[in-house]
Amino acid sequence: MDATITDLEAREILDSRGNPTVEVDCTLACGIMARAAVPSGASTGAREAVELRDGDAKRFGGKGVRKAVAHINDTIAPDLITIDAREQAAIDETLIAMDGTDNKAVLGANAMLGVSLAVARAAAMASDLPLYRYLGGPGATRLPVPHMNILNGGVHAHWQGADFQEFMIAPYGASSLREAVEWGAEVYHALLGLLEKKGLSVGIGDEGGFAPHVKSNEEPLELIVQAIARAGLRPGTDVGIAIDPASSEFFEDEGFYNLRTENRRLEAGEMVDYYERLVDAYPIALLEDGMAEEDWPGWKRLNHALGDTIELVGDDVFCTNPAIIAKGIEQDIANAVLIKLNQIGTLTETIAATRLAMHHGWGAFVSHRSGETVDSFIADLTVALDTGHLKTGAPARGERVEKYNQLMRIEEALGTAARFAGKSAYVRPVRF
């Protein structure tokens, strides 16, 4: 098929929080049209690529994306028309050169990413291949462990619950992706019943997890262990736990971690001790952003204490940026990196960041954003890059479950070739 790009058209749509975001259609000479939508984060790293917003207070409180849309329609499209969509690296390099900044501040990472993903999806369709196979080749057969954020805190719950932002379940003991999703949904509903029984709120946060008022950051872990057992599953054996404190959100300029829920201010060493106690007490397999993005000495202390025990994932500290990841590898501050497409702005750079981490024996943990769309690109990306695990919210809300549904479709399409990552997903052996 003729995969020459003949048209790129962008528009402003709404994300799962009701804020504007960018959607892009890519049309090819063969008649194929593919579409991609760009997510948006709430807890963002300081070194993330720029998400271009209009700043017009009269529209969406200044969060409109008409400028980014115009950049695609008026600036990017004319330069990419007549290029073969299968030339992904060349297209992304063109976008980077057109922007000319380190952080995508001119065109906007949201504009660039929308184009990058739409082009990739169109190229896959023109090649008559599913997206995961187009991106990953014939070896893309391993399904990831889904990490489901079933209790929300921090900024995702508007600071109404725990300080820690995400409490996730990881059904790594399942025999298949489909069974893992089933177990996750069962634990989610068991937690709902448990919260109702205890008279706690069952309102949900940005990512579909419940956001009850709790007295500590440990109480959600206690509730999750109870919910796993209530669902007839074994904590640690069938279903583990992952946490994302998003500690940059409660790190203060004075160098203290302010746990508002517990009325405590901890130094870095005390924060590491806090995590060690939690890891000893609960089946935690993964800790993301345990220390603040600017607290590299704290990260080194955390890695020294727990790096041989669990997977320590850097999100805000790395921002899916290969240059920063390389520095983190050199200084040995973690053992895994979170992968978010919109933190860096193009598919090619995202793949480079993932490969860099995995080449050095680090884990790569693919992630959604709190402001999502029904675009399921990251489901295919996770299988394509064989990262073994991803997080994309609770087994609730359409924009979250669409990723899990797509993974089940992929598993079905693979048939007997499908493999479920299970406990092998982690760079450190699961202890239970």
Tab-separated table of C-alpha atoms in Angstrom:
chain	number	residue	atom	x	y	z
A	1	MET	CA	0.000	0.000	0.000
A	2	ASP	CA	1.066	3.578	-0.615
A	3	ALA	CA	1.822	4.886	2.898
A	4	THR	CA	2.590	8.452	1.843
A	5	ILE	CA	1.102	10.991	4.258
A	6	THR	CA	-1.456	13.107	2.423
A	7	ASP	CA	-3.099	14.906	5.330
A	8	LEU	CA	-2.710	15.617	9.038
A	9	GLU	CA	-5.637	17.180	10.832
A	10	ALA	CA	-5.752	18.050	14.521
A	11	ARG	CA	-8.558	19.088	16.817
A	12	GLU	CA	-9.226	19.921	20.452
A	13	ILE	CA	-11.062	17.215	22.403
A	14	LEU	CA	-11.644	16.545	26.120
A	15	ASP	CA	-9.668	14.186	28.319
A	16	SER	CA	-10.973	12.154	31.261
A	17	ARG	CA	-10.780	15.126	33.625
A	18	GLY	CA	-12.773	17.360	31.294
A	19	ASN	CA	-9.716	19.310	30.171
A	20	PRO	CA	-8.811	19.929	26.532
A	21	THR	CA	-6.255	17.764	24.795
A	22	VAL	CA	-5.040	17.131	21.258
A	23	GLU	CA	-6.356	14.549	18.804
A	24	VAL	CA	-4.745	13.955	15.397
A	25	ASP	CA	-5.932	12.198	12.230
A	26	CYS	CA	-3.316	10.950	9.777
A	27	THR	CA	-4.483	10.111	6.247
A	28	LEU	CA	-2.385	8.171	3.747
A	29	ALA	CA	-2.426	8.013	-0.040
A	30	CYS	CA	-3.902	4.505	0.100
A	31	GLY	CA	-6.974	5.909	1.856
A	32	ILE	CA	-6.161	4.718	5.351
A	33	MET	CA	-6.936	7.126	8.187
A	34	ALA	CA	-5.590	6.595	11.712
A	35	ARG	CA	-6.222	8.601	14.850
A	36	ALA	CA	-4.321	9.244	18.086
A	37	ALA	CA	-5.112	11.249	21.217
A	38	VAL	CA	-2.671	12.709	23.738
A	39	PRO	CA	-2.922	12.201	27.529
A	40	SER	CA	-2.131	14.773	30.204
A	41	GLY	CA	-0.624	14.443	33.688
A	42	ALA	CA	-1.499	16.082	37.004
A	43	SER	CA	1.592	15.069	38.968
A	44	THR	CA	4.275	16.206	36.540
A	45	GLY	CA	8.047	16.244	36.667
A	46	ALA	CA	9.864	19.560	36.359
A	47	ARG	CA	11.869	18.245	33.400
A	48	GLU	CA	8.936	16.932	31.389
A	49	ALA	CA	8.527	18.126	27.820
A	50	VAL	CA	6.240	21.151	27.572
A	51	GLU	CA	2.528	20.540	27.269
A	52	LEU	CA	1.489	23.617	25.302
A	53	ARG	CA	-1.606	25.360	26.669
A	54	ASP	CA	-3.215	28.541	25.351
A	55	GLY	CA	-3.264	30.487	28.608
A	56	ASP	CA	-6.541	32.168	27.665
A	57	ALA	CA	-8.472	32.448	30.918
A	58	LYS	CA	-11.734	32.863	28.978
A	59	ARG	CA	-11.523	29.285	27.661
A	60	PHE	CA	-11.195	26.215	29.900
A	61	GLY	CA	-9.463	28.270	32.569
A	62	GLY	CA	-6.483	28.798	30.279
A	63	LYS	CA	-6.070	25.099	29.471
A	64	GLY	CA	-7.185	25.242	25.844
A	65	VAL	CA	-4.906	23.639	23.233
A	66	ARG	CA	-5.793	25.639	20.131
A	67	LYS	CA	-2.167	26.754	19.751
A	68	ALA	CA	-0.959	23.147	19.671
A	69	VAL	CA	-3.714	22.264	17.202
A	70	ALA	CA	-2.723	25.184	14.978
A	71	HIS	CA	0.919	24.121	15.073
A	72	ILE	CA	-0.093	20.739	13.673
A	73	ASN	CA	-2.486	22.004	11.029
A	74	ASP	CA	-0.473	25.017	9.880
A	75	THR	CA	3.182	24.201	10.572
A	76	ILE	CA	3.778	20.468	10.960
A	77	ALA	CA	1.375	19.106	8.330
A	78	PRO	CA	2.874	20.960	5.339
A	79	ASP	CA	6.354	19.616	6.177
A	80	LEU	CA	5.271	15.981	6.611
A	81	ILE	CA	2.935	15.602	3.660
A	82	THR	CA	4.551	13.375	0.977
A	83	ILE	CA	6.690	11.513	3.570
A	84	ASP	CA	6.160	7.757	3.956
A	85	ALA	CA	4.478	7.114	7.307
A	86	ARG	CA	6.680	4.063	7.841
A	87	GLU	CA	9.707	6.335	8.255
A	88	GLN	CA	8.948	6.838	11.940
A	89	ALA	CA	12.434	7.831	13.074
A	90	ALA	CA	12.848	10.344	10.245
A	91	ILE	CA	9.425	11.840	10.941
A	92	ASP	CA	10.138	12.200	14.651
A	93	GLU	CA	13.543	13.713	13.930
A	94	THR	CA	11.838	16.207	11.638
A	95	LEU	CA	9.448	17.168	14.431
A	96	ILE	CA	12.323	17.588	16.878
A	97	ALA	CA	14.263	19.748	14.422
A	98	MET	CA	11.198	21.872	13.648
A	99	ASP	CA	10.725	22.566	17.350
A	100	GLY	CA	14.409	23.228	17.979
A	101	THR	CA	14.283	23.163	21.800
A	102	ASP	CA	15.289	20.551	24.368
A	103	ASN	CA	11.845	20.488	25.943
A	104	LYS	CA	9.495	20.881	22.947
A	105	ALA	CA	8.561	24.392	24.088
A	106	VAL	CA	7.890	25.794	20.609
A	107	LEU	CA	5.521	23.302	18.997
A	108	GLY	CA	4.465	21.660	22.255
A	109	ALA	CA	5.035	18.022	23.179
A	110	ASN	CA	1.281	17.464	22.960
A	111	ALA	CA	1.283	18.560	19.314
A	112	MET	CA	4.363	16.524	18.440
A	113	LEU	CA	3.213	13.385	20.221
A	114	GLY	CA	-0.228	13.442	18.625
A	115	VAL	CA	1.392	13.463	15.192
A	116	SER	CA	4.003	10.853	16.116
A	117	LEU	CA	1.414	8.359	17.384
A	118	ALA	CA	-1.109	8.935	14.608
A	119	VAL	CA	1.603	8.360	12.001
A	120	ALA	CA	2.717	5.125	13.698
A	121	ARG	CA	-0.820	3.786	13.821
A	122	ALA	CA	-1.392	4.669	10.166
A	123	ALA	CA	1.872	2.973	9.184
A	124	ALA	CA	0.838	-0.197	11.047
A	125	MET	CA	-2.489	-0.237	9.229
A	126	ALA	CA	-0.779	0.318	5.870
A	127	SER	CA	1.536	-2.588	6.666
A	128	ASP	CA	-1.511	-4.758	7.477
A	129	LEU	CA	-0.140	-5.439	10.948
A	130	PRO	CA	-1.568	-4.919	14.427
A	131	LEU	CA	0.169	-2.031	16.157
A	132	TYR	CA	2.017	-4.209	18.693
A	133	ARG	CA	3.416	-6.414	15.911
A	134	TYR	CA	4.359	-3.442	13.713
A	135	LEU	CA	6.283	-1.822	16.576
A	136	GLY	CA	7.695	-4.980	18.159
A	137	GLY	CA	8.124	-7.540	15.386
A	138	PRO	CA	7.281	-11.255	15.541
A	139	GLY	CA	8.775	-11.595	19.028
A	140	ALA	CA	6.136	-9.347	20.591
A	141	THR	CA	4.242	-12.091	22.410
A	142	ARG	CA	4.551	-11.368	26.149
A	143	LEU	CA	1.564	-9.879	27.958
A	144	PRO	CA	2.262	-7.551	30.908
A	145	VAL	CA	1.194	-7.721	34.517
A	146	PRO	CA	-1.477	-5.016	34.898
A	147	HIS	CA	-0.918	-2.715	37.870
A	148	MET	CA	-4.313	-1.371	38.887
A	149	ASN	CA	-4.550	1.774	40.989
A	150	ILE	CA	-7.410	0.842	43.293
A	151	LEU	CA	-6.764	3.395	46.064
A	152	ASN	CA	-5.968	6.998	45.167
A	153	GLY	CA	-4.371	9.667	47.321
A	154	GLY	CA	-2.353	12.856	46.980
A	155	VAL	CA	-3.106	15.109	44.034
A	156	HIS	CA	-5.190	12.370	42.353
A	157	ALA	CA	-7.616	12.549	45.273
A	158	HIS	CA	-7.208	16.300	45.749
A	159	TRP	CA	-5.396	15.592	49.028
A	160	GLN	CA	-8.562	14.224	50.627
A	161	GLY	CA	-7.005	10.845	51.449
A	162	ALA	CA	-3.493	9.482	51.863
A	163	ASP	CA	-0.345	11.445	51.010
A	164	PHE	CA	0.784	8.637	48.731
A	165	GLN	CA	-0.731	9.037	45.296
A	166	GLU	CA	-1.271	5.466	44.104
A	167	PHE	CA	-1.817	2.126	45.783
A	168	MET	CA	-1.850	-0.554	43.105
A	169	ILE	CA	-2.537	-4.262	42.962
A	170	ALA	CA	-0.443	-6.508	40.721
A	171	PRO	CA	-2.065	-9.883	39.965
A	172	TYR	CA	1.233	-11.479	38.973
A	173	GLY	CA	0.219	-14.980	40.113
A	174	ALA	CA	-2.387	-15.325	37.370
A	175	SER	CA	-1.912	-17.767	34.506
A	176	SER	CA	-2.862	-15.265	31.791
A	177	LEU	CA	-3.536	-11.597	31.184
A	178	ARG	CA	-7.245	-12.279	31.068
A	179	GLU	CA	-7.161	-14.006	34.446
A	180	ALA	CA	-5.057	-11.149	35.851
A	181	VAL	CA	-7.677	-8.627	34.748
A	182	GLU	CA	-10.394	-10.836	36.249
A	183	TRP	CA	-8.569	-11.030	39.573
A	184	GLY	CA	-7.948	-7.306	39.569
A	185	ALA	CA	-11.616	-6.540	39.023
A	186	GLU	CA	-12.604	-8.980	41.765
A	187	VAL	CA	-10.230	-7.342	44.260
A	188	TYR	CA	-11.518	-3.911	43.233
A	189	HIS	CA	-15.097	-4.937	43.989
A	190	ALA	CA	-14.041	-6.671	47.197
A	191	LEU	CA	-12.420	-3.402	48.273
A	192	LEU	CA	-15.629	-1.542	47.446
A	193	GLY	CA	-17.575	-3.847	49.767
A	194	LEU	CA	-14.936	-3.532	52.484
A	195	LEU	CA	-14.938	0.266	52.365
A	196	GLU	CA	-18.738	0.365	52.517
A	197	LYS	CA	-18.709	-2.019	55.481
A	198	LYS	CA	-16.245	0.239	57.307
A	199	GLY	CA	-18.259	3.365	56.490
A	200	LEU	CA	-15.482	4.836	54.357
A	201	SER	CA	-15.998	6.874	51.199
A	202	VAL	CA	-16.230	5.017	47.907
A	203	GLY	CA	-15.808	8.158	45.812
A	204	ILE	CA	-13.137	7.698	43.176
A	205	GLY	CA	-10.055	9.670	42.178
A	206	ASP	CA	-8.725	10.618	38.756
A	207	GLU	CA	-7.607	7.106	37.885
A	208	GLY	CA	-10.670	5.219	39.057
A	209	GLY	CA	-9.381	4.123	42.451
A	210	PHE	CA	-11.303	4.786	45.634
A	211	ALA	CA	-10.258	7.813	47.678
A	212	PRO	CA	-11.327	7.215	51.291
A	213	HIS	CA	-10.308	9.377	54.232
A	214	VAL	CA	-7.586	7.381	55.955
A	215	LYS	CA	-5.532	8.030	59.075
A	216	SER	CA	-2.150	7.026	57.631
A	217	ASN	CA	-0.344	5.976	54.488
A	218	GLU	CA	-0.243	2.436	55.835
A	219	GLU	CA	-3.994	2.048	56.225
A	220	PRO	CA	-4.576	1.703	52.444
A	221	LEU	CA	-2.085	-1.196	52.412
A	222	GLU	CA	-4.003	-2.883	55.229
A	223	LEU	CA	-7.262	-2.393	53.331
A	224	ILE	CA	-5.808	-3.815	50.120
A	225	VAL	CA	-4.458	-6.926	51.847
A	226	GLN	CA	-7.901	-7.481	53.352
A	227	ALA	CA	-9.577	-6.950	49.969
A	228	ILE	CA	-7.279	-9.470	48.265
A	229	ALA	CA	-8.181	-12.081	50.871
A	230	ARG	CA	-11.858	-11.094	50.686
A	231	ALA	CA	-11.709	-11.863	46.943
A	232	GLY	CA	-10.473	-15.386	47.723
A	233	LEU	CA	-6.882	-14.687	46.628
A	234	ARG	CA	-3.564	-14.885	48.470
A	235	PRO	CA	-1.763	-11.622	49.230
A	236	GLY	CA	1.778	-11.796	47.916
A	237	THR	CA	1.317	-15.155	46.194
A	238	ASP	CA	-1.515	-14.378	43.790
A	239	VAL	CA	-1.657	-10.600	44.029
A	240	GLY	CA	1.102	-8.218	45.096
A	241	ILE	CA	1.140	-4.500	45.796
A	242	ALA	CA	2.867	-1.556	44.127
A	243	ILE	CA	2.920	1.995	45.457
A	244	ASP	CA	3.618	5.368	43.886
A	245	PRO	CA	3.934	7.966	46.645
A	246	ALA	CA	4.747	10.691	44.063
A	247	SER	CA	6.971	12.079	46.785
A	248	SER	CA	7.913	15.233	44.900
A	249	GLU	CA	4.395	16.426	45.694
A	250	PHE	CA	5.034	16.401	49.463
A	251	PHE	CA	8.755	17.211	49.467
A	252	GLU	CA	9.526	20.636	50.936
A	253	ASP	CA	12.274	23.112	50.096
A	254	GLU	CA	13.840	22.531	53.506
A	255	GLY	CA	14.515	18.939	52.505
A	256	PHE	CA	11.740	17.286	54.505
A	257	TYR	CA	9.002	14.923	53.368
A	258	ASN	CA	5.784	16.284	54.846
A	259	LEU	CA	3.284	13.489	55.503
A	260	ARG	CA	0.204	15.586	56.163
A	261	THR	CA	-2.034	12.611	56.859
A	262	GLU	CA	0.201	11.541	59.734
A	263	ASN	CA	1.337	15.027	60.791
A	264	ARG	CA	4.995	14.026	60.360
A	265	ARG	CA	7.989	15.635	58.636
A	266	LEU	CA	10.714	13.148	57.761
A	267	GLU	CA	14.283	13.604	56.603
A	268	ALA	CA	15.436	11.501	53.649
A	269	GLY	CA	16.954	8.808	55.852
A	270	GLU	CA	13.778	8.596	57.914
A	271	MET	CA	11.725	8.332	54.720
A	272	VAL	CA	13.877	5.404	53.582
A	273	ASP	CA	13.375	3.750	56.987
A	274	TYR	CA	9.623	4.291	56.574
A	275	TYR	CA	9.637	2.465	53.231
A	276	GLU	CA	11.775	-0.361	54.602
A	277	ARG	CA	9.204	-0.975	57.315
A	278	LEU	CA	6.348	-1.041	54.790
A	279	VAL	CA	8.225	-3.447	52.513
A	280	ASP	CA	8.862	-5.750	55.465
A	281	ALA	CA	5.199	-5.709	56.475
A	282	TYR	CA	3.388	-5.923	53.124
A	283	PRO	CA	3.808	-7.785	49.803
A	284	ILE	CA	5.232	-4.779	47.953
A	285	ALA	CA	6.975	-5.661	44.692
A	286	LEU	CA	7.441	-2.175	43.261
A	287	LEU	CA	7.970	1.325	44.645
A	288	GLU	CA	7.741	4.261	42.248
A	289	ASP	CA	9.024	7.757	43.033
A	290	GLY	CA	9.861	6.920	46.608
A	291	MET	CA	12.042	10.034	46.759
A	292	ALA	CA	11.602	13.487	45.250
A	293	GLU	CA	12.944	14.256	41.782
A	294	GLU	CA	15.559	16.697	43.076
A	295	ASP	CA	16.645	14.478	45.986
A	296	TRP	CA	19.277	12.369	44.212
A	297	PRO	CA	21.184	11.662	47.479
A	298	GLY	CA	17.894	10.359	48.883
A	299	TRP	CA	17.433	8.147	45.835
A	300	LYS	CA	20.909	6.673	46.339
A	301	ARG	CA	20.082	5.906	49.979
A	302	LEU	CA	16.815	4.284	48.964
A	303	ASN	CA	18.500	2.183	46.269
A	304	HIS	CA	21.183	1.101	48.722
A	305	ALA	CA	18.514	0.031	51.200
A	306	LEU	CA	15.932	-1.598	48.921
A	307	GLY	CA	17.425	-1.855	45.422
A	308	ASP	CA	18.273	-5.538	45.863
A	309	THR	CA	14.825	-6.322	47.265
A	310	ILE	CA	12.154	-4.659	45.123
A	311	GLU	CA	11.819	-2.750	41.876
A	312	LEU	CA	12.516	0.954	42.411
A	313	VAL	CA	10.995	2.987	39.580
A	314	GLY	CA	11.922	6.560	38.752
A	315	ASP	CA	9.248	8.741	37.175
A	316	ASP	CA	9.594	12.462	37.909
A	317	VAL	CA	13.320	12.021	38.407
A	318	PHE	CA	13.821	10.715	34.819
A	319	CYS	CA	10.809	11.999	32.813
A	320	THR	CA	11.363	9.318	30.120
A	321	ASN	CA	14.409	11.301	29.014
A	322	PRO	CA	17.291	9.121	27.747
A	323	ALA	CA	19.945	11.646	28.818
A	324	ILE	CA	18.658	11.791	32.399
A	325	ILE	CA	18.142	8.018	32.517
A	326	ALA	CA	21.764	7.530	31.434
A	327	LYS	CA	22.876	9.757	34.319
A	328	GLY	CA	20.720	7.772	36.740
A	329	ILE	CA	22.221	4.509	35.527
A	330	GLU	CA	25.722	5.896	35.917
A	331	GLN	CA	25.016	7.054	39.476
A	332	ASP	CA	23.044	3.893	40.350
A	333	ILE	CA	20.078	5.674	41.924
A	334	ALA	CA	17.306	3.207	40.983
A	335	ASN	CA	16.736	-0.007	39.031
A	336	ALA	CA	13.782	0.840	36.801
A	337	VAL	CA	12.247	3.738	34.893
A	338	LEU	CA	8.654	4.758	34.250
A	339	ILE	CA	7.809	5.178	30.573
A	340	LYS	CA	5.343	7.941	29.641
A	341	LEU	CA	5.014	8.970	26.003
A	342	ASN	CA	4.020	12.555	26.679
A	343	GLN	CA	6.928	13.207	29.036
A	344	ILE	CA	9.351	13.162	26.112
A	345	GLY	CA	7.097	13.916	23.131
A	346	THR	CA	7.804	11.398	20.344
A	347	LEU	CA	7.488	7.649	19.897
A	348	THR	CA	11.113	7.272	18.767
A	349	GLU	CA	12.481	8.933	21.907
A	350	THR	CA	10.173	6.823	24.080
A	351	ILE	CA	11.477	3.631	22.494
A	352	ALA	CA	15.057	4.851	22.966
A	353	ALA	CA	14.434	5.508	26.675
A	354	THR	CA	12.929	2.047	27.131
A	355	ARG	CA	15.736	0.263	25.311
A	356	LEU	CA	18.383	2.180	27.233
A	357	ALA	CA	16.920	1.109	30.566
A	358	MET	CA	16.450	-2.521	29.573
A	359	HIS	CA	19.908	-2.736	27.973
A	360	HIS	CA	21.403	-1.924	31.370
A	361	GLY	CA	19.276	-4.484	33.187
A	362	TRP	CA	16.758	-1.972	34.472
A	363	GLY	CA	13.013	-2.428	34.403
A	364	ALA	CA	10.744	-0.368	32.153
A	365	PHE	CA	7.262	0.275	33.537
A	366	VAL	CA	4.856	1.745	30.968
A	367	SER	CA	2.295	4.216	32.275
A	368	HIS	CA	-0.857	6.117	31.417
A	369	ARG	CA	-1.502	9.646	32.735
A	370	SER	CA	-4.184	10.811	35.138
A	371	GLY	CA	-5.811	12.812	32.331
A	372	GLU	CA	-6.456	10.052	29.789
A	373	THR	CA	-8.395	9.323	26.612
A	374	VAL	CA	-9.789	6.080	25.218
A	375	ASP	CA	-6.722	5.744	22.992
A	376	SER	CA	-5.158	2.364	23.841
A	377	PHE	CA	-1.735	2.985	22.248
A	378	ILE	CA	0.212	2.160	25.427
A	379	ALA	CA	-1.324	-1.328	25.588
A	380	ASP	CA	0.203	-2.196	22.221
A	381	LEU	CA	3.430	-0.379	23.117
A	382	THR	CA	3.881	-2.448	26.276
A	383	VAL	CA	3.633	-5.712	24.351
A	384	ALA	CA	5.793	-4.394	21.522
A	385	LEU	CA	8.636	-3.370	23.829
A	386	ASP	CA	8.270	-6.449	26.091
A	387	THR	CA	8.369	-4.385	29.273
A	388	GLY	CA	6.392	-6.997	31.210
A	389	HIS	CA	4.285	-4.585	33.234
A	390	LEU	CA	2.236	-1.434	32.903
A	391	LYS	CA	-0.087	0.731	34.953
A	392	THR	CA	-3.195	2.282	33.538
A	393	GLY	CA	-5.533	2.832	36.461
A	394	ALA	CA	-8.306	0.954	38.190
A	395	PRO	CA	-10.468	-1.637	36.416
A	396	ALA	CA	-13.076	1.118	36.146
A	397	ARG	CA	-13.729	4.175	33.933
A	398	GLY	CA	-13.758	3.749	30.173
A	399	GLU	CA	-10.433	5.432	29.490
A	400	ARG	CA	-8.720	3.019	31.919
A	401	VAL	CA	-10.405	-0.270	31.052
A	402	GLU	CA	-9.928	0.297	27.303
A	403	LYS	CA	-6.207	-0.395	27.792
A	404	TYR	CA	-6.950	-3.638	29.657
A	405	ASN	CA	-9.552	-4.603	27.061
A	406	GLN	CA	-7.010	-4.051	24.290
A	407	LEU	CA	-4.491	-6.250	26.063
A	408	MET	CA	-7.084	-9.021	26.281
A	409	ARG	CA	-7.726	-8.640	22.546
A	410	ILE	CA	-3.993	-8.903	21.877
A	411	GLU	CA	-3.724	-12.023	24.026
A	412	GLU	CA	-6.636	-13.561	22.143
A	413	ALA	CA	-5.058	-12.715	18.771
A	414	LEU	CA	-1.730	-14.264	19.804
A	415	GLY	CA	-3.410	-17.504	20.770
A	416	THR	CA	-0.973	-20.211	21.865
A	417	ALA	CA	1.980	-17.867	21.264
A	418	ALA	CA	0.844	-15.586	24.097
A	419	ARG	CA	2.893	-15.601	27.301
A	420	PHE	CA	1.995	-13.852	30.547
A	421	ALA	CA	4.910	-12.116	32.269
A	422	GLY	CA	3.821	-12.974	35.820
A	423	LYS	CA	6.507	-12.623	38.465
A	424	SER	CA	9.225	-12.458	35.801
A	425	ALA	CA	8.041	-8.908	35.019
A	426	TYR	CA	10.218	-7.429	37.754
A	427	VAL	CA	13.945	-6.801	37.788
A	428	ARG	CA	14.044	-8.078	41.367
A	429	PRO	CA	12.563	-11.494	42.237
A	430	VAL	CA	9.181	-11.333	43.937
A	431	ARG	CA	9.763	-12.362	47.534
A	432	PHE	CA	6.484	-14.167	48.172
